[in-house]
C-alpha positions in Angstrom: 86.9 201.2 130.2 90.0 203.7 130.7 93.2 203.1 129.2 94.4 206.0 131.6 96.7 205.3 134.4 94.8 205.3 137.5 96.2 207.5 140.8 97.1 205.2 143.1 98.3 205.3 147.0 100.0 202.9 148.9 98.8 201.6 152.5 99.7 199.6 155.2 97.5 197.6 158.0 99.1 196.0 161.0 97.6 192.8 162.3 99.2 190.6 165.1 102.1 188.4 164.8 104.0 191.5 163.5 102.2 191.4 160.6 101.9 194.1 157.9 99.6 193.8 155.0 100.9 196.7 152.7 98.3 197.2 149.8 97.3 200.0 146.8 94.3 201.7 146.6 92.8 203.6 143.5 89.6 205.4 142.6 86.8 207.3 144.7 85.9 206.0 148.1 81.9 205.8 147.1 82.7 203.7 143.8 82.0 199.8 143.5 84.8 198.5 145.2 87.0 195.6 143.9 89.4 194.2 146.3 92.4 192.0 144.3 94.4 188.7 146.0 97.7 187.7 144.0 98.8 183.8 143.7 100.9 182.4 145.5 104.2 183.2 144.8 103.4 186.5 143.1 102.2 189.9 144.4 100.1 192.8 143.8 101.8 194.5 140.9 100.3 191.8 138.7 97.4 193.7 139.0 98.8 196.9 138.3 97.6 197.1 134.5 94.5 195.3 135.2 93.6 198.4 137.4 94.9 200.9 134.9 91.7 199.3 132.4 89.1 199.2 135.1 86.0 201.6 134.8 87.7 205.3 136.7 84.4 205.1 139.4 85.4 201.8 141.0 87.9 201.7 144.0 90.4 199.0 143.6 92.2 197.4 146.6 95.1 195.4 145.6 96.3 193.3 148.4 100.0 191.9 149.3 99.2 188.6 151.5 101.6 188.3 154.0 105.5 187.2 153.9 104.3 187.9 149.6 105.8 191.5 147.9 106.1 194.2 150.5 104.0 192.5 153.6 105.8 190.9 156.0 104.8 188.5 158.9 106.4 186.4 161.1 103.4 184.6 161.9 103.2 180.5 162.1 99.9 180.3 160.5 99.6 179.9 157.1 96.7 178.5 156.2 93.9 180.1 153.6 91.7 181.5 156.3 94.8 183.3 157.7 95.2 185.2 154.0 91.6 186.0 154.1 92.2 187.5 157.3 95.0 189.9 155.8 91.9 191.2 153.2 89.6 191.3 155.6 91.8 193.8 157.8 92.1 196.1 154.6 89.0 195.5 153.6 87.9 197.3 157.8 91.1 199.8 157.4 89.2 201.3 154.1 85.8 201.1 155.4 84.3 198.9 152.9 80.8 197.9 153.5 80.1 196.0 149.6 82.5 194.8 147.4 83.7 191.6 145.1 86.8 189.7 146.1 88.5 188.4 143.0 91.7 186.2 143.1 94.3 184.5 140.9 95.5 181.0 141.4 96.1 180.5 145.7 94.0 183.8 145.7 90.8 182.2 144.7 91.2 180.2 147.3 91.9 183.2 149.7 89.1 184.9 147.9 86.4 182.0 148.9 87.6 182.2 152.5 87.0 186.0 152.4 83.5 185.2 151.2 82.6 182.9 153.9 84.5 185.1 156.5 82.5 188.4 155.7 79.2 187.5 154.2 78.0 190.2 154.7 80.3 192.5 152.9 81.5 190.2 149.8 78.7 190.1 147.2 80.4 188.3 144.7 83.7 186.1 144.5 85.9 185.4 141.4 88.7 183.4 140.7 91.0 184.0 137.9 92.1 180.6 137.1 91.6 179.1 140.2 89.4 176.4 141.6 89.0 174.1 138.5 92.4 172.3 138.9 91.2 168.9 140.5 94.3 167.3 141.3 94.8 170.9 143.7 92.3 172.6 144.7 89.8 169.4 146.1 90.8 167.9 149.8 93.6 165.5 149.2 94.2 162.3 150.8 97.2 161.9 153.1 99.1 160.1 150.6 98.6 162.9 147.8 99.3 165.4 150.1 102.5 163.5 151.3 103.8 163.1 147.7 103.1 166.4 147.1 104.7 168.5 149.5 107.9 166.2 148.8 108.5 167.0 145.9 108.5 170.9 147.1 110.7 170.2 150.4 112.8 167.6 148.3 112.9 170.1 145.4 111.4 173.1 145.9 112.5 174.7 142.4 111.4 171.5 140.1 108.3 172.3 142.5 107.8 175.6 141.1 108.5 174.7 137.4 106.2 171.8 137.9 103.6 174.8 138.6 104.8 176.6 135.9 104.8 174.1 133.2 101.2 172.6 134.5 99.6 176.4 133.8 101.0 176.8 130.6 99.1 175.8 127.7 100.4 174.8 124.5 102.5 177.6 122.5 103.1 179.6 125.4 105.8 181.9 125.2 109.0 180.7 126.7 110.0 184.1 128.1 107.1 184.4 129.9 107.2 180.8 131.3 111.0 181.8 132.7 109.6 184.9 134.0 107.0 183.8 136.2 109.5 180.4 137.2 112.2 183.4 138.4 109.7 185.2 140.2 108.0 182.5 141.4 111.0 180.6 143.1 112.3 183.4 144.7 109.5 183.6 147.3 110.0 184.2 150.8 110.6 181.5 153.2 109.5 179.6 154.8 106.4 181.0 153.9 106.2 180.2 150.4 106.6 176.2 151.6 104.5 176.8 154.4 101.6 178.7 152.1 101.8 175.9 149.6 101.6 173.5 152.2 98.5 175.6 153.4 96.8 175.4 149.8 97.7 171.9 149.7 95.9 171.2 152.9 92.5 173.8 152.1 89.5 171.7 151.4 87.7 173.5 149.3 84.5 171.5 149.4 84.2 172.2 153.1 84.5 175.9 151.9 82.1 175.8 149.0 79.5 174.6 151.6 79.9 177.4 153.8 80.3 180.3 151.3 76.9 181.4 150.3 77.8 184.4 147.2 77.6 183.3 143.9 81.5 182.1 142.6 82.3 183.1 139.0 85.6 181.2 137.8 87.5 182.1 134.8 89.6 179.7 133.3 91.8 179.2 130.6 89.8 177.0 128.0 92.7 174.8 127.7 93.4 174.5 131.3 90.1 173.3 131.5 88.7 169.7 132.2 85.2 168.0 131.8 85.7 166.3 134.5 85.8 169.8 136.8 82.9 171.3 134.8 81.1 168.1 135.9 82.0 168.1 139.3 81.6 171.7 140.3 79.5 173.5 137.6 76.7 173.4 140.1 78.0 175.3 142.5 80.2 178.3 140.3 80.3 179.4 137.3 82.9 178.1 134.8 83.3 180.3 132.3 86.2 179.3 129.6 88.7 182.1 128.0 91.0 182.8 125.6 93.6 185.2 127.1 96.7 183.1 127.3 98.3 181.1 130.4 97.7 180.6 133.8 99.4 183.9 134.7 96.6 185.8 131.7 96.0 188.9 134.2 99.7 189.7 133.4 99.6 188.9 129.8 96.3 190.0 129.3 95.4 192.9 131.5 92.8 194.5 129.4 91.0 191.5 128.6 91.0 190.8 132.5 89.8 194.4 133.2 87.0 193.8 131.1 85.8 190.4 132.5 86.1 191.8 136.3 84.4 194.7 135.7 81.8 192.8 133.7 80.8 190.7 136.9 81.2 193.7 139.2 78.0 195.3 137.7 75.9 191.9 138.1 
């Protein structure tokens, strides 16, 4: 690991629907390549000390999905295979013939779709706190999806702190709970109800069937259930930590660094 800050360049890719997926790059074109995909709500500079940890050889791609910090779309589609588009269009604009797609939160989702959309080029897919959450991240019926998508059109910012408060475990800082609720509600719209909607909508067993890499998911141990381990431990890799909240790749960006780059080399 480096604790040296890593030279990084800013890009932009234009896909259709006036889209513009704006992303960082870092590191030598020939190194393992890591490609990053925010949460919803949040944006690429979460990873921005997470990169400054990662080994210097690897090339890191940290993406902005559309309508989320500097990309912009005003596209109708919002579902997850539409993000995984946005990556895959970086992921062509920098040449990339192997890499591992990791994502946070609505970016493991993303991240899965990327795997089944490019199996040949993803070797590996991780989720940073993402996929476990059973009353999410499963297909919904009607009537759960109903309630839940009122309570974000009815209320979009109890919505969010609903979020907030549901990813943070005991003893977590109040500071950083009002941080990510400010940055959080201030999303764009209507994307961000339309994206939520999206994730809302995703079913992720479907996806699991048709993605073939191995999935590594790490979640906060106290975020954690039985009854996901149970349910899903057969098909990824739950692997319990201790690096804070739901948001730990901002609170803990060494300690994420070091798990990343730890299933990189596998």
């Amino acid at each position: 690991m480096t604790d040296a800050i890593r030279t990084s360049k800013n890009f932009e890719v234009q896909r259709s629907d006036h889209t513009t997926i704006r992303y960082t790059a870092s590191g030598p074109a020939g190194g393992p390549t890591l490609a990053l995909i925010h949460g919803w709500a949040c944006n690429r500079g979460d990873y921005d000390a997470v990169t400054d940890h990662l080994p210097e050889d690897y090339r890191v791609l940290a993406i902005d999905l559309a309508e989320h910090g500097e990309s912009r779309s005003t596209r109708d589609v919002w579902t997850m295979e539409e993000f995984a588009r946005d990556v895959a269009a970086v992921l062509e604009a920098e040449s990339v013939d192997t890499c591992v797609v990791a994502g946070h939160s609505l970016g493991g989702a993303v991240a899965v779709e990327v795997g089944r959309l490019l199996p040949d080029t993803v070797s590996r897919v991780v989720a940073l706190d993402a996929l476990h959450y059973l009353s999410l991240f499963p297909a919904l019926s009607e009537e759960q999806t109903d309630a839940m998508l009122s309570m974000f059109r009815e209320d979009f910012a109890a919505g969010v702190h609903g979020l907030v408060e549901a990813g943070s475990p005991a003893g977590t800082d109040t500071a950083f709970k009002a941080a990510y609720f400010k940055k959080m509600v201030a999303v764009r719209q209507p994307a961000g109800l339309r994206s939520i909607e999206g994730l809302i909508r995703w079913d992720m067993d479907a996806a699991l069937r048709a993605t073939k890499q191995p999935i590594t998911v790490f979640a906060i141990r106290d975020l954690v259930t039985r009854e996901a381990i149970d349910r899903y431990g057969d098909r990824f890799d739950i692997v319990p930590v201790d690096l804070g909240s739901h948001h730990f790749p901002v609170e803990a960006p060494k300690g994420t660094a070091e798990l990343l780059a730890g299933v990189a080399t596998e």
